[in-house]
CSV table of C-alpha atoms in Angstrom, one decimal:
chain,number,residue,atom,x,y,z
A,219,MET,CA,-17.0,-20.0,1.4
A,220,LYS,CA,-13.7,-21.9,1.1
A,221,LYS,CA,-10.8,-20.4,3.0
A,222,LEU,CA,-7.7,-21.8,4.6
A,223,ILE,CA,-8.7,-20.7,8.1
A,224,ASN,CA,-9.6,-22.2,11.5
A,225,SER,CA,-12.6,-19.9,12.1
A,226,PRO,CA,-13.6,-16.4,10.9
A,227,ASP,CA,-13.1,-15.0,14.4
A,228,SER,CA,-9.5,-16.1,14.7
A,229,VAL,CA,-8.0,-15.2,11.4
A,230,LEU,CA,-6.0,-12.2,12.5
A,231,GLY,CA,-4.6,-13.8,15.6
A,232,ASP,CA,-3.8,-17.0,13.8
A,233,ALA,CA,-2.1,-15.1,11.0
A,234,LEU,CA,0.0,-13.1,13.5
A,235,ALA,CA,1.1,-16.3,15.2
A,236,GLY,CA,2.2,-17.5,11.7
A,237,VAL,CA,4.1,-14.2,11.1
A,238,ALA,CA,5.9,-14.6,14.4
A,239,ALA,CA,6.9,-18.2,13.7
A,240,ALA,CA,8.1,-17.4,10.1
A,241,HIS,CA,10.1,-14.3,10.7
A,242,PRO,CA,12.4,-14.2,13.7
A,243,ALA,CA,13.7,-10.8,12.6
A,244,LEU,CA,10.3,-9.4,13.7
A,245,HIS,CA,8.7,-9.1,17.1
A,246,VAL,CA,5.0,-9.8,17.0
A,247,ASP,CA,3.0,-8.7,20.0
A,248,THR,CA,-0.1,-10.8,19.5
A,249,GLU,CA,-2.0,-9.2,22.4
A,250,ALA,CA,-1.4,-5.6,21.4
A,251,ARG,CA,-1.5,-6.6,17.7
A,252,VAL,CA,1.6,-4.7,16.8
A,253,ILE,CA,4.5,-5.9,14.6
A,254,THR,CA,7.9,-4.3,15.1
A,255,ARG,CA,11.5,-5.0,14.3
A,256,ALA,CA,13.2,-7.3,16.8
A,257,GLY,CA,15.9,-5.7,18.9
A,258,GLY,CA,14.1,-2.6,20.1
A,259,PRO,CA,14.1,1.0,18.8
A,260,SER,CA,16.6,2.5,16.4
A,261,VAL,CA,18.1,5.0,18.8
A,262,GLY,CA,18.5,8.5,17.3
A,263,ARG,CA,16.6,7.6,14.2
A,264,VAL,CA,13.1,8.6,13.1
A,265,ALA,CA,10.7,5.6,13.3
A,266,LEU,CA,8.1,4.8,10.6
A,267,ILE,CA,4.7,3.3,11.5
A,268,SER,CA,1.9,2.3,9.3
A,269,GLY,CA,-1.2,0.1,9.6
A,270,GLY,CA,-4.7,-0.6,8.4
A,271,GLY,CA,-7.1,-3.4,8.1
A,272,SER,CA,-5.8,-6.8,7.4
A,273,GLY,CA,-6.5,-8.6,4.1
A,274,HIS,CA,-4.0,-6.5,2.1
A,275,GLU,CA,-0.9,-8.6,2.8
A,276,PRO,CA,2.0,-8.2,2.5
A,277,LEU,CA,0.9,-4.6,3.4
A,278,HIS,CA,1.8,-3.5,6.1
A,279,GLY,CA,3.5,-6.1,8.3
A,280,GLY,CA,5.5,-7.5,5.4
A,281,PHE,CA,7.3,-4.2,5.0
A,282,VAL,CA,8.6,-4.0,8.6
A,283,GLY,CA,12.4,-4.2,8.7
A,284,PRO,CA,15.6,-2.3,7.9
A,285,GLY,CA,15.0,0.2,5.2
A,286,MET,CA,11.3,0.4,5.5
A,287,LEU,CA,8.9,0.4,8.5
A,288,HIS,CA,9.7,0.1,12.2
A,289,ALA,CA,6.2,-1.0,13.1
A,290,ALA,CA,2.9,-2.0,11.6
A,291,CYS,CA,-0.6,-2.1,13.3
A,292,PRO,CA,-2.9,-4.7,11.7
A,293,GLY,CA,-6.7,-4.3,12.2
A,294,GLU,CA,-9.3,-7.0,11.7
A,295,VAL,CA,-9.9,-7.8,8.0
A,296,PHE,CA,-10.8,-4.5,6.2
A,297,THR,CA,-11.2,-2.7,9.6
A,298,SER,CA,-9.0,0.1,10.9
A,299,PRO,CA,-6.7,-0.6,13.8
A,300,VAL,CA,-7.5,1.2,17.0
A,301,PRO,CA,-5.6,4.2,18.5
A,302,ASP,CA,-4.3,2.0,21.4
A,303,GLN,CA,-2.4,-0.2,18.8
A,304,MET,CA,-0.8,2.8,17.2
A,305,LEU,CA,0.2,4.3,20.5
A,306,ALA,CA,1.7,1.0,21.6
A,307,ALA,CA,3.6,0.9,18.3
A,308,ALA,CA,4.9,4.4,18.8
A,309,GLN,CA,6.0,3.7,22.4
A,310,ALA,CA,7.8,0.5,21.2
A,311,VAL,CA,9.8,2.0,18.4
A,312,ASN,CA,10.4,5.6,19.3
A,313,GLY,CA,14.2,6.1,19.3
A,314,GLY,CA,14.0,9.7,20.5
A,315,ALA,CA,13.9,11.4,17.0
A,316,GLY,CA,10.2,11.2,16.5
A,317,VAL,CA,7.7,9.0,14.7
A,318,VAL,CA,6.1,9.2,11.3
A,319,PHE,CA,2.6,7.8,10.8
A,320,ILE,CA,2.0,6.7,7.2
A,321,VAL,CA,-1.8,6.7,6.8
A,322,LYS,CA,-3.9,5.6,3.8
A,323,ASN,CA,-6.8,7.9,3.2
A,324,TYR,CA,-9.7,6.0,4.7
A,325,THR,CA,-11.9,7.6,7.3
A,326,GLY,CA,-11.3,5.1,10.1
A,327,ASP,CA,-7.6,5.1,9.6
A,328,VAL,CA,-7.3,8.9,9.4
A,329,MET,CA,-9.4,9.4,12.6
A,330,ASN,CA,-7.6,6.7,14.6
A,331,PHE,CA,-4.1,7.7,13.6
A,332,GLU,CA,-5.0,11.3,14.5
A,333,MET,CA,-6.2,10.2,18.0
A,334,ALA,CA,-3.0,8.2,18.4
A,335,ALA,CA,-0.8,11.1,17.4
A,336,GLU,CA,-2.5,13.2,20.1
A,337,LEU,CA,-2.0,10.4,22.7
A,338,ALA,CA,1.7,10.0,21.6
A,339,GLY,CA,2.2,13.8,21.9
A,340,ASP,CA,0.9,13.6,25.5
A,341,ASP,CA,3.5,10.9,26.0
A,342,GLY,CA,6.3,13.2,24.8
A,343,ILE,CA,6.6,11.6,21.3
A,344,GLU,CA,6.7,13.9,18.4
A,345,VAL,CA,4.6,12.7,15.5
A,346,ALA,CA,4.4,13.7,11.8
A,347,THR,CA,1.8,12.3,9.5
A,348,ILE,CA,2.0,11.4,5.8
A,349,LEU,CA,-1.4,10.9,4.2
A,350,VAL,CA,-1.5,8.7,1.1
A,351,ASP,CA,-4.2,9.5,-1.4
A,352,ASP,CA,-3.0,8.3,-4.8
A,353,ASP,CA,-6.0,6.6,-6.3
A,354,VAL,CA,-7.3,8.6,-9.3
A,355,ALA,CA,-10.4,6.4,-10.0
A,356,VAL,CA,-12.9,8.3,-7.8
A,357,LYS,CA,-12.8,11.3,-5.5
A,358,ASP,CA,-15.1,10.1,-2.7
A,359,SER,CA,-15.9,6.4,-2.0
A,360,THR,CA,-17.4,4.1,0.5
A,361,TRP,CA,-14.9,4.7,3.3
A,362,THR,CA,-13.2,7.9,2.1
A,363,ALA,CA,-13.5,11.6,1.8
A,364,GLY,CA,-11.2,12.5,-1.1
A,365,ARG,CA,-9.0,10.1,-2.9
A,366,ARG,CA,-8.3,6.6,-1.6
A,367,GLY,CA,-4.8,5.5,-0.5
A,368,THR,CA,-3.5,2.5,-2.4
A,369,GLY,CA,-0.3,1.4,-4.1
A,370,ALA,CA,1.7,4.6,-3.5
A,371,THR,CA,1.8,3.4,0.2
A,372,VAL,CA,4.5,0.9,-0.8
A,373,PHE,CA,6.6,3.7,-2.5
A,374,VAL,CA,6.2,6.0,0.5
A,375,GLU,CA,7.2,3.4,3.0
A,376,LYS,CA,10.3,2.3,1.0
A,377,ILE,CA,11.6,5.8,0.1
A,378,ALA,CA,10.8,7.5,3.4
A,379,GLY,CA,12.1,4.4,5.2
A,380,ALA,CA,15.4,4.6,3.4
A,381,LEU,CA,15.8,8.3,4.3
A,382,ALA,CA,15.1,7.6,8.0
A,383,GLU,CA,17.7,4.8,7.9
A,384,GLN,CA,20.3,7.4,6.8
A,385,GLY,CA,19.6,9.5,9.9
A,386,ALA,CA,17.4,12.3,8.4
A,387,ASP,CA,15.3,14.3,10.9
A,388,LEU,CA,11.5,14.1,11.3
A,389,ALA,CA,10.7,17.0,9.0
A,390,GLU,CA,12.9,15.6,6.2
A,391,VAL,CA,11.5,12.1,6.4
A,392,ALA,CA,7.9,13.4,6.4
A,393,GLU,CA,8.7,15.8,3.5
A,394,ILE,CA,10.1,13.1,1.2
A,395,GLY,CA,7.1,10.9,2.0
A,396,ARG,CA,4.7,13.6,1.1
A,397,ARG,CA,6.6,14.4,-2.2
A,398,VAL,CA,6.4,10.7,-3.2
A,399,ASN,CA,2.7,10.6,-2.5
A,400,ALA,CA,2.2,13.8,-4.5
A,401,ALA,CA,4.1,12.3,-7.4
A,402,SER,CA,2.2,9.0,-7.5
A,403,ARG,CA,-1.0,7.9,-9.1
A,404,SER,CA,-2.8,4.6,-9.0
A,405,PHE,CA,-5.7,2.8,-10.8
A,406,ALA,CA,-7.2,-0.7,-10.3
A,407,VAL,CA,-9.5,-3.0,-12.2
A,408,ALA,CA,-11.1,-6.1,-10.6
A,409,LEU,CA,-12.1,-9.2,-12.4
A,410,THR,CA,-13.8,-10.8,-9.4
A,411,ALA,CA,-14.9,-9.7,-6.0
A,412,CYS,CA,-13.4,-10.9,-2.7
A,413,THR,CA,-15.0,-12.6,0.3
A,414,THR,CA,-14.2,-11.5,3.9
A,415,PRO,CA,-14.2,-14.3,6.4
A,416,ALA,CA,-16.8,-12.6,8.5
A,417,ALA,CA,-19.2,-12.0,5.6
A,418,GLY,CA,-18.8,-15.4,4.1
A,419,LYS,CA,-19.9,-14.2,0.6
A,420,PRO,CA,-18.5,-12.0,-2.1
A,421,GLY,CA,-18.5,-8.2,-1.4
A,422,PHE,CA,-20.3,-7.4,-4.7
A,423,ASP,CA,-21.7,-9.2,-7.7
A,424,LEU,CA,-19.8,-9.3,-10.9
A,425,ALA,CA,-20.9,-11.3,-13.9
A,426,GLU,CA,-18.5,-13.7,-15.6
A,427,ASP,CA,-18.1,-11.3,-18.5
A,428,GLU,CA,-17.8,-8.1,-16.4
A,429,MET,CA,-15.0,-6.1,-14.7
A,430,GLU,CA,-15.1,-3.3,-12.1
A,431,VAL,CA,-13.1,-0.4,-13.4
A,432,GLY,CA,-11.5,1.8,-10.7
A,433,VAL,CA,-12.2,-0.7,-7.9
A,434,GLY,CA,-11.0,0.1,-4.3
A,435,ILE,CA,-8.9,-2.2,-2.2
A,436,HIS,CA,-11.9,-3.2,-0.1
A,437,GLY,CA,-14.1,-3.8,-3.1
A,438,GLU,CA,-15.5,-0.3,-3.2
A,439,PRO,CA,-17.2,0.7,-6.4
A,440,GLY,CA,-15.1,2.2,-9.1
A,441,ARG,CA,-15.9,4.5,-12.0
A,442,SER,CA,-17.9,2.0,-14.0
A,443,ARG,CA,-18.7,-1.6,-14.7
A,444,GLU,CA,-17.7,-2.8,-18.1
A,445,LYS,CA,-17.6,-5.9,-20.2
A,446,LEU,CA,-14.3,-7.8,-19.8
A,447,GLU,CA,-11.5,-6.6,-22.1
A,448,PRO,CA,-8.1,-7.9,-23.1
A,449,ALA,CA,-5.1,-7.0,-20.9
A,450,SER,CA,-3.9,-4.5,-23.5
A,451,ALA,CA,-7.2,-2.5,-23.2
A,452,ILE,CA,-7.4,-2.8,-19.4
A,453,VAL,CA,-3.8,-1.5,-19.1
A,454,ALA,CA,-4.4,1.3,-21.6
A,455,ARG,CA,-7.6,2.3,-19.8
A,456,SER,CA,-5.8,2.4,-16.4
A,457,LEU,CA,-2.8,4.3,-17.7
A,458,ASP,CA,-4.9,6.8,-19.6
A,459,ALA,CA,-6.6,7.7,-16.3
A,460,ILE,CA,-3.2,8.0,-14.6
A,461,PHE,CA,-1.6,10.1,-17.3
A,462,ALA,CA,-4.7,12.3,-17.6
A,463,ASP,CA,-4.3,13.2,-13.9
A,464,GLN,CA,-0.6,13.6,-13.9
A,465,PRO,CA,0.8,14.1,-17.4
A,466,LEU,CA,4.2,12.6,-18.0
A,467,ALA,CA,6.5,13.8,-20.7
A,468,ALA,CA,9.1,12.0,-22.9
A,469,GLY,CA,12.3,11.6,-20.8
A,470,ASP,CA,10.5,11.6,-17.4
A,471,GLN,CA,11.8,8.9,-15.0
A,472,THR,CA,9.2,6.8,-13.2
A,473,ILE,CA,8.8,4.0,-10.7
A,474,VAL,CA,6.1,1.6,-11.8
A,475,MET,CA,4.3,-1.1,-9.9
A,476,VAL,CA,2.1,-3.8,-11.5
A,477,ASN,CA,0.3,-5.2,-8.5
A,478,GLY,CA,-1.9,-8.2,-8.2
A,479,LEU,CA,-5.0,-7.9,-6.1
A,480,GLY,CA,-4.6,-11.3,-4.5
A,481,GLY,CA,-6.0,-13.8,-6.9
A,482,THR,CA,-4.2,-12.9,-10.1
A,483,PRO,CA,-1.5,-15.4,-11.3
A,484,LEU,CA,1.9,-13.9,-11.8
A,485,ILE,CA,2.0,-14.9,-15.4
A,486,GLU,CA,-1.0,-12.6,-16.0
A,487,LEU,CA,0.8,-9.7,-14.1
A,488,TYR,CA,3.7,-10.1,-16.6
A,489,VAL,CA,1.2,-10.0,-19.5
A,490,ALA,CA,0.1,-6.7,-18.0
A,491,TYR,CA,3.6,-5.4,-17.4
A,492,ALA,CA,4.5,-6.0,-21.1
A,493,GLU,CA,1.5,-3.8,-22.0
A,494,VAL,CA,2.7,-1.2,-19.5
A,495,ALA,CA,6.2,-1.2,-20.9
A,496,ALA,CA,4.9,-0.8,-24.5
A,497,TYR,CA,2.6,2.1,-23.4
A,498,PHE,CA,5.5,3.9,-21.8
A,499,ALA,CA,7.9,3.3,-24.6
A,500,GLU,CA,5.4,4.7,-27.1
A,501,ARG,CA,5.4,7.9,-25.2
A,502,GLY,CA,9.1,8.1,-24.4
A,503,VAL,CA,8.5,7.9,-20.7
A,504,GLN,CA,11.2,5.9,-18.9
A,505,ILE,CA,10.5,3.1,-16.4
A,506,ALA,CA,13.6,3.5,-14.2
A,507,ARG,CA,12.5,1.0,-11.6
A,508,ASN,CA,9.6,-1.5,-11.3
A,509,LEU,CA,7.8,-4.0,-9.1
A,510,VAL,CA,5.7,-6.9,-10.5
A,511,GLY,CA,3.8,-9.0,-7.9
A,512,ASN,CA,1.4,-8.9,-5.0
A,513,TYR,CA,2.3,-6.0,-2.7
A,514,ILE,CA,-1.1,-4.5,-1.7
A,515,THR,CA,-3.9,-7.1,-2.1
A,516,SER,CA,-7.6,-7.5,-1.5
A,517,LEU,CA,-7.8,-11.0,-0.1
A,518,GLU,CA,-8.4,-13.3,-3.1
A,519,MET,CA,-9.7,-10.6,-5.5
A,520,ALA,CA,-8.6,-11.2,-9.1
A,521,GLY,CA,-7.4,-8.0,-10.9
A,522,VAL,CA,-4.6,-5.6,-11.1
A,523,SER,CA,-3.6,-2.2,-9.9
A,524,LEU,CA,-1.1,0.1,-11.6
A,525,THR,CA,0.9,2.7,-9.6
A,526,VAL,CA,3.2,5.2,-11.3
A,527,CYS,CA,5.5,7.6,-9.4
A,528,LYS,CA,7.2,10.4,-11.3
A,529,ALA,CA,10.6,10.1,-9.6
A,530,ASP,CA,13.5,12.5,-9.2
A,531,ALA,CA,17.1,11.5,-8.5
A,532,GLN,CA,16.7,11.5,-4.8
A,533,MET,CA,13.7,9.2,-4.9
A,534,LEU,CA,15.5,6.8,-7.2
A,535,ALA,CA,18.6,6.7,-5.0
A,536,LEU,CA,16.5,6.1,-1.9
A,537,TRP,CA,14.5,3.4,-3.8
A,538,ASP,CA,17.8,1.6,-4.5
A,539,ALA,CA,19.0,1.8,-0.9
A,540,PRO,CA,19.2,-1.6,0.9
A,541,VAL,CA,15.9,-3.0,2.3
A,542,ASN,CA,15.4,-6.2,4.3
A,543,THR,CA,11.7,-7.1,5.0
A,544,PRO,CA,9.7,-10.2,4.5
A,545,ALA,CA,8.1,-8.9,1.3
A,546,LEU,CA,10.8,-6.6,-0.1
A,547,ARG,CA,14.6,-7.1,0.0
A,548,TRP,CA,17.6,-6.0,-1.9
A,549,GLY,CA,21.1,-4.5,-1.4
A,550,ALA,CA,23.6,-5.3,1.3
């Protein structure tokens, strides 16, 4: 195992120290393991909190800041954060208008956020939850009952975060997040496995000429293992699965993310995006907004995930609203 770390046991703590040093607009509580915006709660505004196992950076800490999250709770690599972290985050950012938990659909995350919501309620903090379950590859997987939560998490955090910034109430913020999730579908293909620092070896075996079709963000098995294909075929295979699950018609507006899984060069992601653009153009479906880059990763896994959101006018307007986080920023 070759990794740029000090020791497998200190990776998360060392990384949080780095986040704190690099981003003075964030407050990093290295003891509680909570990342919040510096400056305290946004009084009178709904606060958004998300979290999950580390190893998916920039998700979630990289999306803390004006226009997106108020707090993120990082667990150990590929391990859910604990309810105490989530409660500490809720207490730190609650501005009096309630808190929204954005939860990817993995058993540990769901259970721990549920417990944290009960604890926060006992503390007088009203909590609403958005469950993200956009992955169409498989229904049940290693760590899930139902569909896995993947790339749509970024869309939910951005769009719901923008609405919260405008002063919408708890029910409105939760409702837009749930609508974004319902309108989004994702599919991923891995070319290599990843290695967690604790394990010290790849999470699964993949031959040089093979790819894992429908892989999960922790390396969970997908639909099938196939011989390696050109980018055009990989993109078509992924989008066929997405369009089969949520048909899109000519003239529909979408937000599309071509996301690297951590070890894919940007030049290859643009090769993939060219194929995505051609696929959409052939069907008359419009890509109104896009992201190309690494937004929800799996350590050093090589591969790509595609996320498509069928967007309405409100979603697009909120997508365009200003955002200022370490990993996503535009507007005033």
